[in-house]
């Protein structure tokens, strides 16, 4: 079978994907192509460039070395002006440095397995998928959370986070020949206990719930045409998608979740109906 690993967006929760990926690769399970949106584009491109355990361990170290300031730097003057004069709160300088310093290929076509990076044109609502060309602009475009980061100009497109349209891009994997799609789930299913406290948190939380509904629909659309395998999301999960202080914990929990899933035979079990947990509360 031609297997695709799908790496959804999720901000700091992308660390969960690294733990899941580590479990898969340790067990000798590899992909023939990778698809990513938002932070998943970084994970997917890194894995596509180095699709072995050494590469996964390098990616793990990148995450362990990443702090919130490497993604969401505190610049209150610029952020305040952004609310009035601009269409975003944060310059992408810090994020650009993070990507430039850590992505091991300068062009997407130089990866060892094909990778597909998903973004959205904010002017047209068009889905834009990169599989060749410079890697840095593609990843920055895919990770440009609307209102938070400034859009990325690439060719004729003004691009923002691909997760807005297609955060778990099963469709892209299927269009590019995947027979089996393994989704490394990094999102929420646990309801919040209190309202978001910041603009960034509000924007990311709103996106998370929209994403959840899109995944439910896509699973129903593609379950009869492709072998869909969903590593379950973590539960309970109360780490904010902008919180980079719990990276090690998230990697370890993602790893353990994937190991338990594999040990239960869920990668190869027949007649499995793919599903995601419904949004739920905890006492």
PDB file of C-alpha atoms in Angstrom:
ATOM      1  CA  UNK A   1       0.000   0.000   0.000  1.00  0.00           C
ATOM      2  CA  UNK A   2       1.068   3.574  -0.596  1.00  0.00           C
ATOM      3  CA  UNK A   3       0.987   5.151   2.846  1.00  0.00           C
ATOM      4  CA  UNK A   4       0.675   8.838   3.696  1.00  0.00           C
ATOM      5  CA  UNK A   5       1.321  10.415   7.075  1.00  0.00           C
ATOM      6  CA  UNK A   6      -0.900  13.453   7.608  1.00  0.00           C
ATOM      7  CA  UNK A   7       0.381  16.117  10.003  1.00  0.00           C
ATOM      8  CA  UNK A   8      -2.384  18.545  11.072  1.00  0.00           C
ATOM      9  CA  UNK A   9      -1.889  22.008  12.494  1.00  0.00           C
ATOM     10  CA  UNK A  10      -2.125  22.726  16.197  1.00  0.00           C
ATOM     11  CA  UNK A  11       0.504  25.233  17.284  1.00  0.00           C
ATOM     12  CA  UNK A  12       2.514  23.905  20.214  1.00  0.00           C
ATOM     13  CA  UNK A  13       0.450  20.709  20.099  1.00  0.00           C
ATOM     14  CA  UNK A  14       2.504  19.761  17.053  1.00  0.00           C
ATOM     15  CA  UNK A  15       4.832  18.223  19.640  1.00  0.00           C
ATOM     16  CA  UNK A  16       2.268  15.427  20.029  1.00  0.00           C
ATOM     17  CA  UNK A  17       2.821  14.519  16.370  1.00  0.00           C
ATOM     18  CA  UNK A  18       6.545  14.124  17.019  1.00  0.00           C
ATOM     19  CA  UNK A  19       5.884  11.575  19.755  1.00  0.00           C
ATOM     20  CA  UNK A  20       3.448   9.669  17.534  1.00  0.00           C
ATOM     21  CA  UNK A  21       5.881   9.778  14.627  1.00  0.00           C
ATOM     22  CA  UNK A  22       8.664   8.445  16.841  1.00  0.00           C
ATOM     23  CA  UNK A  23       6.512   5.462  17.822  1.00  0.00           C
ATOM     24  CA  UNK A  24       5.595   4.689  14.212  1.00  0.00           C
ATOM     25  CA  UNK A  25       9.167   4.867  12.917  1.00  0.00           C
ATOM     26  CA  UNK A  26      10.557   2.838  15.820  1.00  0.00           C
ATOM     27  CA  UNK A  27       8.067   0.107  14.890  1.00  0.00           C
ATOM     28  CA  UNK A  28       9.277   0.140  11.282  1.00  0.00           C
ATOM     29  CA  UNK A  29       6.219   1.954   9.922  1.00  0.00           C
ATOM     30  CA  UNK A  30       7.136   4.500   7.267  1.00  0.00           C
ATOM     31  CA  UNK A  31       5.280   6.738   4.844  1.00  0.00           C
ATOM     32  CA  UNK A  32       5.612   7.029   1.075  1.00  0.00           C
ATOM     33  CA  UNK A  33       4.500  10.664   1.233  1.00  0.00           C
ATOM     34  CA  UNK A  34       3.845  13.306   3.887  1.00  0.00           C
ATOM     35  CA  UNK A  35       1.177  16.013   3.975  1.00  0.00           C
ATOM     36  CA  UNK A  36       1.112  18.903   6.421  1.00  0.00           C
ATOM     37  CA  UNK A  37      -0.807  22.056   7.277  1.00  0.00           C
ATOM     38  CA  UNK A  38       0.273  24.878   9.590  1.00  0.00           C
ATOM     39  CA  UNK A  39       2.802  23.550  12.122  1.00  0.00           C
ATOM     40  CA  UNK A  40       2.225  20.138  10.559  1.00  0.00           C
ATOM     41  CA  UNK A  41       3.947  21.467   7.439  1.00  0.00           C
ATOM     42  CA  UNK A  42       7.152  21.861   9.452  1.00  0.00           C
ATOM     43  CA  UNK A  43       6.868  18.356  10.922  1.00  0.00           C
ATOM     44  CA  UNK A  44       5.904  16.848   7.595  1.00  0.00           C
ATOM     45  CA  UNK A  45       8.712  18.512   5.652  1.00  0.00           C
ATOM     46  CA  UNK A  46      11.324  17.568   8.242  1.00  0.00           C
ATOM     47  CA  UNK A  47      10.141  13.952   8.233  1.00  0.00           C
ATOM     48  CA  UNK A  48      10.055  13.835   4.421  1.00  0.00           C
ATOM     49  CA  UNK A  49      13.647  15.093   4.345  1.00  0.00           C
ATOM     50  CA  UNK A  50      14.867  12.612   6.967  1.00  0.00           C
ATOM     51  CA  UNK A  51      12.364   9.725   7.125  1.00  0.00           C
ATOM     52  CA  UNK A  52      14.252   7.557   9.622  1.00  0.00           C
ATOM     53  CA  UNK A  53      14.665   7.351  13.388  1.00  0.00           C
ATOM     54  CA  UNK A  54      17.723   9.619  13.387  1.00  0.00           C
ATOM     55  CA  UNK A  55      15.709  12.276  11.593  1.00  0.00           C
ATOM     56  CA  UNK A  56      12.807  11.916  14.021  1.00  0.00           C
ATOM     57  CA  UNK A  57      15.168  12.300  16.973  1.00  0.00           C
ATOM     58  CA  UNK A  58      16.552  15.468  15.363  1.00  0.00           C
ATOM     59  CA  UNK A  59      13.017  16.803  14.958  1.00  0.00           C
ATOM     60  CA  UNK A  60      12.321  15.959  18.590  1.00  0.00           C
ATOM     61  CA  UNK A  61      15.336  18.014  19.617  1.00  0.00           C
ATOM     62  CA  UNK A  62      14.138  20.957  17.527  1.00  0.00           C
ATOM     63  CA  UNK A  63      10.883  20.909  19.473  1.00  0.00           C
ATOM     64  CA  UNK A  64      12.597  20.560  22.838  1.00  0.00           C
ATOM     65  CA  UNK A  65      14.725  23.611  22.034  1.00  0.00           C
ATOM     66  CA  UNK A  66      11.764  25.736  20.932  1.00  0.00           C
ATOM     67  CA  UNK A  67      10.286  28.299  23.304  1.00  0.00           C
ATOM     68  CA  UNK A  68       7.194  30.435  22.950  1.00  0.00           C
ATOM     69  CA  UNK A  69       9.405  33.439  22.137  1.00  0.00           C
ATOM     70  CA  UNK A  70      10.694  31.549  19.071  1.00  0.00           C
ATOM     71  CA  UNK A  71       7.156  31.621  17.654  1.00  0.00           C
ATOM     72  CA  UNK A  72       5.105  34.275  19.475  1.00  0.00           C
ATOM     73  CA  UNK A  73       7.549  36.992  20.596  1.00  0.00           C
ATOM     74  CA  UNK A  74       6.229  39.595  22.997  1.00  0.00           C
ATOM     75  CA  UNK A  75       6.062  42.932  21.222  1.00  0.00           C
ATOM     76  CA  UNK A  76       3.173  44.753  22.796  1.00  0.00           C
ATOM     77  CA  UNK A  77       3.627  47.998  20.859  1.00  0.00           C
ATOM     78  CA  UNK A  78       3.583  46.240  17.503  1.00  0.00           C
ATOM     79  CA  UNK A  79       0.669  44.038  18.590  1.00  0.00           C
ATOM     80  CA  UNK A  80      -1.372  46.999  19.748  1.00  0.00           C
ATOM     81  CA  UNK A  81      -0.783  48.766  16.440  1.00  0.00           C
ATOM     82  CA  UNK A  82      -1.758  45.573  14.685  1.00  0.00           C
ATOM     83  CA  UNK A  83      -5.243  45.784  16.141  1.00  0.00           C
ATOM     84  CA  UNK A  84      -5.667  49.255  14.654  1.00  0.00           C
ATOM     85  CA  UNK A  85      -3.459  49.639  11.600  1.00  0.00           C
ATOM     86  CA  UNK A  86      -2.525  46.162  10.348  1.00  0.00           C
ATOM     87  CA  UNK A  87      -4.132  42.831   9.491  1.00  0.00           C
ATOM     88  CA  UNK A  88      -1.968  40.874  11.946  1.00  0.00           C
ATOM     89  CA  UNK A  89      -0.551  41.036  15.472  1.00  0.00           C
ATOM     90  CA  UNK A  90       2.916  39.534  15.146  1.00  0.00           C
ATOM     91  CA  UNK A  91       5.759  39.868  12.684  1.00  0.00           C
ATOM     92  CA  UNK A  92       6.974  36.529  11.399  1.00  0.00           C
ATOM     93  CA  UNK A  93      10.694  37.311  11.986  1.00  0.00           C
ATOM     94  CA  UNK A  94      11.083  34.888  14.905  1.00  0.00           C
ATOM     95  CA  UNK A  95       9.124  32.151  13.160  1.00  0.00           C
ATOM     96  CA  UNK A  96      11.189  32.632   9.998  1.00  0.00           C
ATOM     97  CA  UNK A  97      14.414  32.205  11.973  1.00  0.00           C
ATOM     98  CA  UNK A  98      13.077  29.049  13.587  1.00  0.00           C
ATOM     99  CA  UNK A  99      12.157  27.517  10.230  1.00  0.00           C
ATOM    100  CA  UNK A 100      15.328  28.633   8.420  1.00  0.00           C
ATOM    101  CA  UNK A 101      17.572  27.249  11.148  1.00  0.00           C
ATOM    102  CA  UNK A 102      15.918  23.856  11.341  1.00  0.00           C
ATOM    103  CA  UNK A 103      14.378  22.726   8.049  1.00  0.00           C
ATOM    104  CA  UNK A 104      17.018  20.472   6.422  1.00  0.00           C
ATOM    105  CA  UNK A 105      16.105  21.187   2.769  1.00  0.00           C
ATOM    106  CA  UNK A 106      15.965  24.452   0.873  1.00  0.00           C
ATOM    107  CA  UNK A 107      13.587  23.068  -1.769  1.00  0.00           C
ATOM    108  CA  UNK A 108      10.618  20.778  -1.231  1.00  0.00           C
ATOM    109  CA  UNK A 109      11.485  18.530  -4.180  1.00  0.00           C
ATOM    110  CA  UNK A 110      14.785  17.651  -2.465  1.00  0.00           C
ATOM    111  CA  UNK A 111      13.088  15.622   0.281  1.00  0.00           C
ATOM    112  CA  UNK A 112      13.565  11.853   0.253  1.00  0.00           C
ATOM    113  CA  UNK A 113       9.826  11.206  -0.003  1.00  0.00           C
ATOM    114  CA  UNK A 114       7.291  13.609  -1.525  1.00  0.00           C
ATOM    115  CA  UNK A 115       5.853  16.262   0.784  1.00  0.00           C
ATOM    116  CA  UNK A 116       2.793  18.456   0.277  1.00  0.00           C
ATOM    117  CA  UNK A 117       2.422  21.723   2.179  1.00  0.00           C
ATOM    118  CA  UNK A 118      -1.067  23.257   2.387  1.00  0.00           C
ATOM    119  CA  UNK A 119      -1.846  26.999   2.516  1.00  0.00           C
ATOM    120  CA  UNK A 120      -4.820  29.219   1.634  1.00  0.00           C
ATOM    121  CA  UNK A 121      -5.064  32.332  -0.524  1.00  0.00           C
ATOM    122  CA  UNK A 122      -6.783  34.917   1.695  1.00  0.00           C
ATOM    123  CA  UNK A 123      -8.049  36.859  -1.331  1.00  0.00           C
ATOM    124  CA  UNK A 124      -9.804  33.988  -3.062  1.00  0.00           C
ATOM    125  CA  UNK A 125     -10.238  31.236  -0.478  1.00  0.00           C
ATOM    126  CA  UNK A 126      -8.285  28.976  -2.838  1.00  0.00           C
ATOM    127  CA  UNK A 127      -6.356  26.046  -1.427  1.00  0.00           C
ATOM    128  CA  UNK A 128      -2.706  26.243  -2.507  1.00  0.00           C
ATOM    129  CA  UNK A 129      -0.535  23.143  -2.217  1.00  0.00           C
ATOM    130  CA  UNK A 130       3.258  23.217  -2.516  1.00  0.00           C
ATOM    131  CA  UNK A 131       5.234  20.119  -3.467  1.00  0.00           C
ATOM    132  CA  UNK A 132       8.223  21.815  -5.057  1.00  0.00           C
ATOM    133  CA  UNK A 133       9.990  25.145  -4.896  1.00  0.00           C
ATOM    134  CA  UNK A 134      11.587  26.896  -1.899  1.00  0.00           C
ATOM    135  CA  UNK A 135      10.648  25.215   1.371  1.00  0.00           C
ATOM    136  CA  UNK A 136      10.851  28.231   3.720  1.00  0.00           C
ATOM    137  CA  UNK A 137       8.171  30.428   2.063  1.00  0.00           C
ATOM    138  CA  UNK A 138       5.841  27.447   1.725  1.00  0.00           C
ATOM    139  CA  UNK A 139       6.096  26.525   5.405  1.00  0.00           C
ATOM    140  CA  UNK A 140       5.792  30.145   6.555  1.00  0.00           C
ATOM    141  CA  UNK A 141       2.685  30.561   4.404  1.00  0.00           C
ATOM    142  CA  UNK A 142       1.137  27.365   5.740  1.00  0.00           C
ATOM    143  CA  UNK A 143       1.790  28.482   9.335  1.00  0.00           C
ATOM    144  CA  UNK A 144       0.550  32.086   8.967  1.00  0.00           C
ATOM    145  CA  UNK A 145      -2.389  31.971  11.401  1.00  0.00           C
ATOM    146  CA  UNK A 146      -4.878  34.635  10.247  1.00  0.00           C
ATOM    147  CA  UNK A 147      -4.867  37.811  12.365  1.00  0.00           C
ATOM    148  CA  UNK A 148      -1.880  36.499  14.329  1.00  0.00           C
ATOM    149  CA  UNK A 149       0.864  36.398  11.662  1.00  0.00           C
ATOM    150  CA  UNK A 150       1.191  38.573   8.598  1.00  0.00           C
ATOM    151  CA  UNK A 151       0.167  36.839   5.349  1.00  0.00           C
ATOM    152  CA  UNK A 152       2.914  35.481   3.111  1.00  0.00           C
ATOM    153  CA  UNK A 153       3.261  36.682  -0.471  1.00  0.00           C
ATOM    154  CA  UNK A 154       4.236  33.809  -2.771  1.00  0.00           C
ATOM    155  CA  UNK A 155       3.940  34.454  -6.500  1.00  0.00           C
ATOM    156  CA  UNK A 156       0.452  35.743  -7.258  1.00  0.00           C
ATOM    157  CA  UNK A 157      -0.914  34.496  -3.918  1.00  0.00           C
ATOM    158  CA  UNK A 158      -1.383  36.173  -0.547  1.00  0.00           C
ATOM    159  CA  UNK A 159      -1.271  33.140   1.723  1.00  0.00           C
ATOM    160  CA  UNK A 160      -2.320  32.258   5.246  1.00  0.00           C
ATOM    161  CA  UNK A 161      -2.532  29.139   7.380  1.00  0.00           C
ATOM    162  CA  UNK A 162      -3.643  26.105   5.374  1.00  0.00           C
ATOM    163  CA  UNK A 163      -5.445  24.838   8.440  1.00  0.00           C
ATOM    164  CA  UNK A 164      -8.209  27.394   7.871  1.00  0.00           C
ATOM    165  CA  UNK A 165      -9.493  25.331   4.941  1.00  0.00           C
ATOM    166  CA  UNK A 166      -7.934  21.926   5.405  1.00  0.00           C
ATOM    167  CA  UNK A 167      -6.136  21.402   8.701  1.00  0.00           C
ATOM    168  CA  UNK A 168      -6.082  17.620   8.350  1.00  0.00           C
ATOM    169  CA  UNK A 169      -5.484  17.361   4.604  1.00  0.00           C
ATOM    170  CA  UNK A 170      -6.681  13.837   3.930  1.00  0.00           C
ATOM    171  CA  UNK A 171      -7.881  15.020   0.517  1.00  0.00           C
ATOM    172  CA  UNK A 172      -4.362  15.978  -0.570  1.00  0.00           C
ATOM    173  CA  UNK A 173      -3.003  12.583   0.455  1.00  0.00           C
ATOM    174  CA  UNK A 174      -5.733  10.805  -1.514  1.00  0.00           C
ATOM    175  CA  UNK A 175      -5.276  13.030  -4.584  1.00  0.00           C
ATOM    176  CA  UNK A 176      -1.600  12.083  -4.621  1.00  0.00           C
ATOM    177  CA  UNK A 177      -2.156   8.358  -4.636  1.00  0.00           C
ATOM    178  CA  UNK A 178      -2.295   7.297  -0.993  1.00  0.00           C
ATOM    179  CA  UNK A 179      -4.070   3.987  -0.351  1.00  0.00           C
ATOM    180  CA  UNK A 180      -3.610   4.241   3.415  1.00  0.00           C
ATOM    181  CA  UNK A 181      -3.705   7.520   5.358  1.00  0.00           C
ATOM    182  CA  UNK A 182      -2.378   7.652   8.914  1.00  0.00           C
ATOM    183  CA  UNK A 183      -3.467  10.792  10.773  1.00  0.00           C
ATOM    184  CA  UNK A 184      -1.226  11.918  13.619  1.00  0.00           C
ATOM    185  CA  UNK A 185      -3.884  13.734  15.634  1.00  0.00           C
ATOM    186  CA  UNK A 186      -2.741  16.831  17.502  1.00  0.00           C
ATOM    187  CA  UNK A 187      -5.965  18.699  18.239  1.00  0.00           C
ATOM    188  CA  UNK A 188      -8.406  19.090  21.089  1.00  0.00           C
ATOM    189  CA  UNK A 189     -11.476  17.081  21.929  1.00  0.00           C
ATOM    190  CA  UNK A 190     -11.718  18.268  25.539  1.00  0.00           C
ATOM    191  CA  UNK A 191     -13.900  21.343  26.075  1.00  0.00           C
ATOM    192  CA  UNK A 192     -12.259  24.359  27.698  1.00  0.00           C
ATOM    193  CA  UNK A 193     -12.950  25.103  31.360  1.00  0.00           C
ATOM    194  CA  UNK A 194     -12.664  28.864  30.888  1.00  0.00           C
ATOM    195  CA  UNK A 195     -12.744  31.356  28.040  1.00  0.00           C
ATOM    196  CA  UNK A 196      -9.528  32.313  26.188  1.00  0.00           C
ATOM    197  CA  UNK A 197      -7.647  35.169  27.823  1.00  0.00           C
ATOM    198  CA  UNK A 198      -5.785  36.675  24.856  1.00  0.00           C
ATOM    199  CA  UNK A 199      -6.414  37.536  21.213  1.00  0.00           C
ATOM    200  CA  UNK A 200      -3.985  34.845  20.079  1.00  0.00           C
ATOM    201  CA  UNK A 201      -5.603  32.237  22.303  1.00  0.00           C
ATOM    202  CA  UNK A 202      -9.071  33.265  21.110  1.00  0.00           C
ATOM    203  CA  UNK A 203      -8.073  33.001  17.430  1.00  0.00           C
ATOM    204  CA  UNK A 204      -6.414  29.619  17.863  1.00  0.00           C
ATOM    205  CA  UNK A 205      -9.220  28.159  19.983  1.00  0.00           C
ATOM    206  CA  UNK A 206     -11.874  29.241  17.473  1.00  0.00           C
ATOM    207  CA  UNK A 207      -9.861  27.616  14.705  1.00  0.00           C
ATOM    208  CA  UNK A 208      -9.497  24.413  16.714  1.00  0.00           C
ATOM    209  CA  UNK A 209     -13.257  23.861  16.880  1.00  0.00           C
ATOM    210  CA  UNK A 210     -13.759  24.561  13.176  1.00  0.00           C
ATOM    211  CA  UNK A 211     -10.975  22.110  12.406  1.00  0.00           C
ATOM    212  CA  UNK A 212     -12.619  19.421  14.508  1.00  0.00           C
ATOM    213  CA  UNK A 213     -15.838  19.623  12.503  1.00  0.00           C
ATOM    214  CA  UNK A 214     -13.968  19.500   9.178  1.00  0.00           C
ATOM    215  CA  UNK A 215     -12.142  16.333  10.241  1.00  0.00           C
ATOM    216  CA  UNK A 216     -15.419  14.626  11.154  1.00  0.00           C
ATOM    217  CA  UNK A 217     -16.798  15.417   7.694  1.00  0.00           C
ATOM    218  CA  UNK A 218     -13.641  14.330   5.850  1.00  0.00           C
ATOM    219  CA  UNK A 219     -13.549  10.982   7.620  1.00  0.00           C
ATOM    220  CA  UNK A 220     -17.084  10.276   6.415  1.00  0.00           C
ATOM    221  CA  UNK A 221     -16.226  11.368   2.876  1.00  0.00           C
ATOM    222  CA  UNK A 222     -13.071   9.264   2.502  1.00  0.00           C
ATOM    223  CA  UNK A 223     -13.706   6.216   4.692  1.00  0.00           C
ATOM    224  CA  UNK A 224     -15.077   4.261   1.744  1.00  0.00           C
ATOM    225  CA  UNK A 225     -12.320   5.192  -0.713  1.00  0.00           C
ATOM    226  CA  UNK A 226      -9.111   4.897   1.310  1.00  0.00           C
ATOM    227  CA  UNK A 227      -7.836   3.018   4.352  1.00  0.00           C
ATOM    228  CA  UNK A 228      -8.036   5.709   7.061  1.00  0.00           C
ATOM    229  CA  UNK A 229      -6.195   5.235  10.340  1.00  0.00           C
ATOM    230  CA  UNK A 230      -6.520   7.832  13.104  1.00  0.00           C
ATOM    231  CA  UNK A 231      -4.192   7.815  16.097  1.00  0.00           C
ATOM    232  CA  UNK A 232      -6.532   9.151  18.807  1.00  0.00           C
ATOM    233  CA  UNK A 233      -6.037  12.612  20.238  1.00  0.00           C
ATOM    234  CA  UNK A 234      -4.789  12.983  23.799  1.00  0.00           C
ATOM    235  CA  UNK A 235      -7.438  13.064  26.517  1.00  0.00           C
ATOM    236  CA  UNK A 236      -7.552  14.845  28.850  1.00  0.00           C
ATOM    237  CA  UNK A 237      -5.615  17.708  27.290  1.00  0.00           C
ATOM    238  CA  UNK A 238      -5.488  21.151  28.854  1.00  0.00           C
ATOM    239  CA  UNK A 239      -2.296  22.534  27.297  1.00  0.00           C
ATOM    240  CA  UNK A 240      -2.923  25.645  25.192  1.00  0.00           C
ATOM    241  CA  UNK A 241      -1.864  25.509  21.563  1.00  0.00           C
ATOM    242  CA  UNK A 242       0.350  28.569  22.211  1.00  0.00           C
ATOM    243  CA  UNK A 243       2.055  27.032  25.289  1.00  0.00           C
ATOM    244  CA  UNK A 244       5.532  25.662  24.559  1.00  0.00           C
ATOM    245  CA  UNK A 245       6.393  24.868  28.192  1.00  0.00           C
ATOM    246  CA  UNK A 246       4.956  21.328  28.074  1.00  0.00           C
ATOM    247  CA  UNK A 247       6.748  20.053  24.974  1.00  0.00           C
ATOM    248  CA  UNK A 248       8.478  17.079  26.583  1.00  0.00           C
ATOM    249  CA  UNK A 249       5.243  15.979  28.241  1.00  0.00           C
ATOM    250  CA  UNK A 250       3.338  16.240  24.950  1.00  0.00           C
ATOM    251  CA  UNK A 251       5.971  14.264  23.030  1.00  0.00           C
ATOM    252  CA  UNK A 252       5.953  11.508  25.646  1.00  0.00           C
ATOM    253  CA  UNK A 253       2.160  11.342  25.767  1.00  0.00           C
ATOM    254  CA  UNK A 254       1.939  11.281  21.976  1.00  0.00           C
ATOM    255  CA  UNK A 255       4.495   8.462  21.892  1.00  0.00           C
ATOM    256  CA  UNK A 256       2.648   6.416  24.506  1.00  0.00           C
ATOM    257  CA  UNK A 257      -0.681   7.002  22.774  1.00  0.00           C
ATOM    258  CA  UNK A 258       0.691   5.728  19.464  1.00  0.00           C
ATOM    259  CA  UNK A 259       2.378   2.717  21.064  1.00  0.00           C
ATOM    260  CA  UNK A 260      -0.865   1.698  22.767  1.00  0.00           C
ATOM    261  CA  UNK A 261      -2.737   2.177  19.475  1.00  0.00           C
ATOM    262  CA  UNK A 262      -0.224   0.044  17.578  1.00  0.00           C
ATOM    263  CA  UNK A 263      -0.165  -2.637  20.289  1.00  0.00           C
ATOM    264  CA  UNK A 264      -3.946  -2.862  19.976  1.00  0.00           C
ATOM    265  CA  UNK A 265      -3.496  -3.710  16.286  1.00  0.00           C
ATOM    266  CA  UNK A 266      -5.327  -0.605  15.093  1.00  0.00           C
ATOM    267  CA  UNK A 267      -3.008  -0.007  12.132  1.00  0.00           C
ATOM    268  CA  UNK A 268      -3.922  -3.288  10.479  1.00  0.00           C
ATOM    269  CA  UNK A 269      -7.299  -4.227  11.997  1.00  0.00           C
ATOM    270  CA  UNK A 270      -9.999  -4.840   9.409  1.00  0.00           C
ATOM    271  CA  UNK A 271     -13.367  -3.098   9.181  1.00  0.00           C
ATOM    272  CA  UNK A 272     -12.337  -0.222  11.428  1.00  0.00           C
ATOM    273  CA  UNK A 273     -14.580   2.831  11.105  1.00  0.00           C
ATOM    274  CA  UNK A 274     -12.314   5.877  11.509  1.00  0.00           C
ATOM    275  CA  UNK A 275     -13.530   8.414  14.028  1.00  0.00           C
ATOM    276  CA  UNK A 276     -12.445  11.276  16.212  1.00  0.00           C
ATOM    277  CA  UNK A 277     -13.592  11.810  19.774  1.00  0.00           C
ATOM    278  CA  UNK A 278     -16.522  14.221  20.121  1.00  0.00           C
ATOM    279  CA  UNK A 279     -15.951  17.453  22.014  1.00  0.00           C
ATOM    280  CA  UNK A 280     -16.637  16.613  25.654  1.00  0.00           C
ATOM    281  CA  UNK A 281     -16.253  17.954  29.159  1.00  0.00           C
ATOM    282  CA  UNK A 282     -14.469  16.556  32.202  1.00  0.00           C
ATOM    283  CA  UNK A 283     -15.806  16.849  35.744  1.00  0.00           C
TER     284      UNK A 283
END
